[in-house]
Amino acid sequence: MTIFPERVFSGIQPTGHLHLGNYLGAIVKFVALQETHECLFCVVDLHAITVAQDPVELRKAIRRIAAAYIASGVDPVKNIIFSQSQVGEHAELAWVFNCVARLGWLNRMTQFKEKAGKDRENVSVGLFAYPDLMAADILLYRATHVPVGEDQKQHIELARDIAHKFNNDFAASIVANGHDGPFFPLPEPLIQGPAARVMSLRDGAKKMSKSDPSDFSRINLSDDAEAIAQKVRKAKTDAEPLPCEIAGLAGRPEAENLVGIYAALVDGSREDVLLEFGGAQFSAFKNALVEVAVAKLGSVGGEMRRLENDPAYIDNILREGAQRARNLARPVMDQVKDILGLIR
Ligand code: AQP
């Protein structure tokens, strides 16, 4: 029986402004996981081009994501930091998975429905096949754990379905090629935490998102203290004071969101936050939130700006990371070709 050593893979698209949702939903987990796991953190630039991108801006955005990883505390020596397009095997395995995944599975992806909207006929084929590429990103390294925000749960489930179908469809060939069990692991999403789904500061029913046209809907990692304070103070709330218990957050999405953000920023629980602030007015709570947000994000933003001013340093990290990633990816891709019956 194959034993898959624990390995972490995750990525962020170089599109728009990196925000607090990306930070708390993904990057903070990367920083913690590097202490216990072998990790690969990717800038998923091939995902970014599923929608139109300005080439000059895209190049900057790729470096910005790498800078955000490093500025947040991800160690580029201990972990592998690289960009997806620098390792051709991602696209190679994605094609194989296009042939494994079923049209019906992709038709059920809610993110595609949201992003395509009413213009389904005019979006790229790449946007539709995006989850197959994401499955390839993860399974190319036979990664077992994927730290992501809640919005990515369905895509990880699809990656598991693809892995399962590949293992089943080619079971005989997998054994004939010297493996004594499934070839791919079924990767687990790591989603838990009070900020698994950070919502817009303007509307508690919408997720905080890079592509929201309102800059006041999100706190960007690049925001300075003044911008953070302004956005938190303008964040939508209701008229009631904060409740003392979690049950009191029901039906109050904006309050729930701010409490979750505070809890995640201080690495505590929502229960702890309500113990401290239950009964307080939002004005007082928002002051405290500004303080913890500025303390946590201020230094990350400053370090990001410093790193972005040194593109040669970032490019070097990405190049070395890509080489290390390729060393892991190529043997897996070669084995996939053998299993499929392709000649290499
Ligand atoms: N609001 C969020 N709360 C918690 N986690 C979030 N993530 C994104 N938004 C939130 C997590 O951040 C990681 C990187 O996301 P991505 O850039 O690859 O894709 P995305 O989910 O499409 O990000 P956005 O901000 O929502 O971009 P647009 O507006 O372009 O769609 C992922 O782990 C994601 O779960």
Tab-separated table of C-alpha atoms in Angstrom, residues 35-193:
chain	number	residue	atom	x	y	z
A	35	GLU	CA	7.203	24.644	10.814
A	36	THR	CA	5.809	21.126	10.500
A	37	HIS	CA	5.664	20.234	6.791
A	38	GLU	CA	7.534	20.181	3.529
A	39	CYS	CA	5.759	22.972	1.615
A	40	LEU	CA	5.463	24.349	-1.903
A	41	PHE	CA	3.933	27.816	-2.313
A	42	CYS	CA	3.143	28.770	-5.860
A	43	VAL	CA	2.222	31.978	-7.670
A	44	VAL	CA	-0.461	30.551	-9.935
A	45	ASP	CA	0.043	32.777	-12.953
A	46	LEU	CA	-1.491	30.315	-15.442
A	47	HIS	CA	-4.735	30.632	-13.493
A	48	ALA	CA	-4.494	34.423	-13.753
A	49	ILE	CA	-4.494	34.338	-17.570
A	50	THR	CA	-7.868	32.576	-17.678
A	51	VAL	CA	-9.152	36.175	-17.737
A	52	ALA	CA	-7.595	39.147	-19.566
A	53	GLN	CA	-4.415	40.552	-17.979
A	54	ASP	CA	-2.176	43.464	-18.856
A	55	PRO	CA	1.280	41.870	-19.451
A	56	VAL	CA	3.211	44.651	-17.682
A	57	GLU	CA	0.897	44.531	-14.659
A	58	LEU	CA	0.901	40.721	-14.593
A	59	ARG	CA	4.682	40.563	-14.286
A	60	LYS	CA	4.556	43.010	-11.369
A	61	ALA	CA	1.708	41.092	-9.760
A	62	ILE	CA	3.650	37.801	-9.943
A	63	ARG	CA	6.540	39.402	-8.070
A	64	ARG	CA	4.085	41.018	-5.624
A	65	ILE	CA	2.653	37.634	-4.564
A	66	ALA	CA	6.137	36.208	-4.042
A	67	ALA	CA	7.008	39.339	-2.043
A	68	ALA	CA	3.838	38.884	0.044
A	69	TYR	CA	4.783	35.301	0.910
A	70	ILE	CA	8.261	36.316	2.022
A	71	ALA	CA	7.153	39.519	3.803
A	72	SER	CA	4.578	37.483	5.764
A	73	GLY	CA	7.267	35.128	7.023
A	74	VAL	CA	7.388	32.268	4.499
A	75	ASP	CA	11.037	31.209	4.329
A	76	PRO	CA	12.159	30.853	0.671
A	77	VAL	CA	15.017	28.529	1.608
A	78	LYS	CA	13.050	26.136	3.770
A	79	ASN	CA	10.037	26.114	1.403
A	80	ILE	CA	9.774	26.107	-2.366
A	81	ILE	CA	8.411	29.410	-3.709
A	82	PHE	CA	7.938	29.515	-7.490
A	83	SER	CA	5.601	30.524	-10.257
A	84	GLN	CA	3.421	27.954	-11.993
A	85	SER	CA	4.374	28.855	-15.574
A	86	GLN	CA	8.052	28.251	-14.819
A	87	VAL	CA	7.348	24.539	-14.340
A	88	GLY	CA	5.871	23.232	-17.602
A	89	GLU	CA	4.712	19.991	-15.964
A	90	HIS	CA	1.704	21.827	-14.440
A	91	ALA	CA	0.223	22.393	-17.897
A	92	GLU	CA	1.249	18.893	-19.005
A	93	LEU	CA	-0.562	17.167	-16.137
A	94	ALA	CA	-3.535	19.540	-16.480
A	95	TRP	CA	-4.080	18.209	-20.013
A	96	VAL	CA	-4.115	14.649	-18.698
A	97	PHE	CA	-6.670	15.714	-16.091
A	98	ASN	CA	-8.786	17.413	-18.776
A	99	CYS	CA	-9.104	13.896	-20.136
A	100	VAL	CA	-9.902	12.353	-16.729
A	101	ALA	CA	-12.394	14.904	-15.323
A	102	ARG	CA	-15.970	14.752	-16.596
A	103	LEU	CA	-17.793	17.676	-18.149
A	104	GLY	CA	-20.611	17.258	-15.630
A	105	TRP	CA	-18.171	17.672	-12.721
A	106	LEU	CA	-16.878	20.986	-14.063
A	107	ASN	CA	-20.400	22.151	-14.859
A	108	ARG	CA	-21.159	22.026	-11.143
A	109	MET	CA	-18.331	24.390	-10.094
A	110	THR	CA	-19.918	27.403	-8.413
A	111	GLN	CA	-16.861	29.640	-8.863
A	112	PHE	CA	-17.088	29.229	-12.641
A	113	LYS	CA	-20.790	30.073	-12.549
A	114	GLU	CA	-20.081	33.204	-10.477
A	115	LYS	CA	-17.150	34.337	-12.615
A	116	ALA	CA	-18.772	33.581	-15.975
A	117	GLY	CA	-22.112	35.077	-14.949
A	118	LYS	CA	-24.455	35.583	-17.892
A	119	ASP	CA	-21.566	35.788	-20.374
A	120	ARG	CA	-20.853	32.027	-20.364
A	121	GLU	CA	-20.432	31.750	-24.137
A	122	ASN	CA	-17.709	34.388	-24.179
A	123	VAL	CA	-15.428	33.344	-21.310
A	124	SER	CA	-12.224	31.425	-22.005
A	125	VAL	CA	-12.087	27.635	-22.101
A	126	GLY	CA	-9.287	28.035	-19.542
A	127	LEU	CA	-11.682	29.573	-17.005
A	128	PHE	CA	-13.927	26.524	-17.337
A	129	ALA	CA	-11.027	24.035	-17.088
A	130	TYR	CA	-9.391	25.981	-14.200
A	131	PRO	CA	-10.163	23.286	-11.569
A	132	ASP	CA	-8.333	20.649	-13.661
A	133	LEU	CA	-5.215	22.818	-13.637
A	134	MET	CA	-5.628	23.330	-9.902
A	135	ALA	CA	-5.840	19.553	-9.414
A	136	ALA	CA	-2.650	19.222	-11.471
A	137	ASP	CA	-0.889	21.862	-9.329
A	138	ILE	CA	-1.570	19.828	-6.203
A	139	LEU	CA	-1.193	16.284	-7.500
A	140	LEU	CA	1.971	16.964	-9.514
A	141	TYR	CA	3.724	16.993	-6.130
A	142	ARG	CA	1.458	14.294	-4.700
A	143	ALA	CA	0.614	16.879	-2.054
A	144	THR	CA	-1.526	15.612	0.813
A	145	HIS	CA	-2.650	18.927	2.376
A	146	VAL	CA	-3.869	22.164	0.794
A	147	PRO	CA	-4.340	25.259	2.990
A	148	VAL	CA	-7.052	27.419	1.384
A	149	GLY	CA	-10.015	29.644	2.198
A	150	GLU	CA	-13.485	28.133	2.236
A	151	ASP	CA	-14.234	29.319	-1.324
A	152	GLN	CA	-11.771	26.737	-2.658
A	153	LYS	CA	-13.330	23.727	-0.920
A	154	GLN	CA	-15.271	22.586	-3.985
A	155	HIS	CA	-12.141	22.710	-6.150
A	156	ILE	CA	-10.212	20.534	-3.693
A	157	GLU	CA	-13.081	18.058	-3.694
A	158	LEU	CA	-12.806	17.956	-7.479
A	159	ALA	CA	-9.044	17.334	-7.194
A	160	ARG	CA	-9.864	14.379	-4.943
A	161	ASP	CA	-12.386	13.074	-7.494
A	162	ILE	CA	-9.800	13.354	-10.267
A	163	ALA	CA	-7.150	11.571	-8.183
A	164	HIS	CA	-9.634	8.834	-7.310
A	165	LYS	CA	-10.730	8.331	-10.925
A	166	PHE	CA	-7.142	8.256	-12.204
A	167	ASN	CA	-6.214	5.690	-9.529
A	168	ASN	CA	-9.233	3.555	-10.484
A	169	ASP	CA	-9.138	3.901	-14.268
A	170	PHE	CA	-5.457	3.004	-14.428
A	171	ALA	CA	-5.282	0.650	-11.444
A	172	ALA	CA	-3.857	-2.247	-13.479
A	173	SER	CA	-1.273	-0.086	-15.216
A	174	ILE	CA	-0.276	1.530	-11.919
A	175	VAL	CA	0.521	-1.936	-10.532
A	176	ALA	CA	2.201	-3.023	-13.807
A	177	ASN	CA	4.476	0.009	-13.459
A	178	GLY	CA	5.693	-1.105	-10.063
A	179	HIS	CA	3.410	0.788	-7.661
A	180	ASP	CA	1.731	-1.175	-4.909
A	181	GLY	CA	-1.320	1.031	-4.370
A	182	PRO	CA	-2.992	4.235	-5.564
A	183	PHE	CA	-0.693	6.557	-7.512
A	184	PHE	CA	-2.155	9.860	-6.295
A	185	PRO	CA	-3.128	10.731	-2.703
A	186	LEU	CA	-6.560	12.238	-2.048
A	187	PRO	CA	-5.561	15.738	-0.901
A	188	GLU	CA	-7.167	17.231	2.213
A	189	PRO	CA	-8.194	20.894	2.353
A	190	LEU	CA	-7.028	22.783	5.468
A	191	ILE	CA	-9.778	25.350	5.903
A	192	GLN	CA	-10.605	25.686	9.593
A	193	GLY	CA	-10.173	28.918	11.582
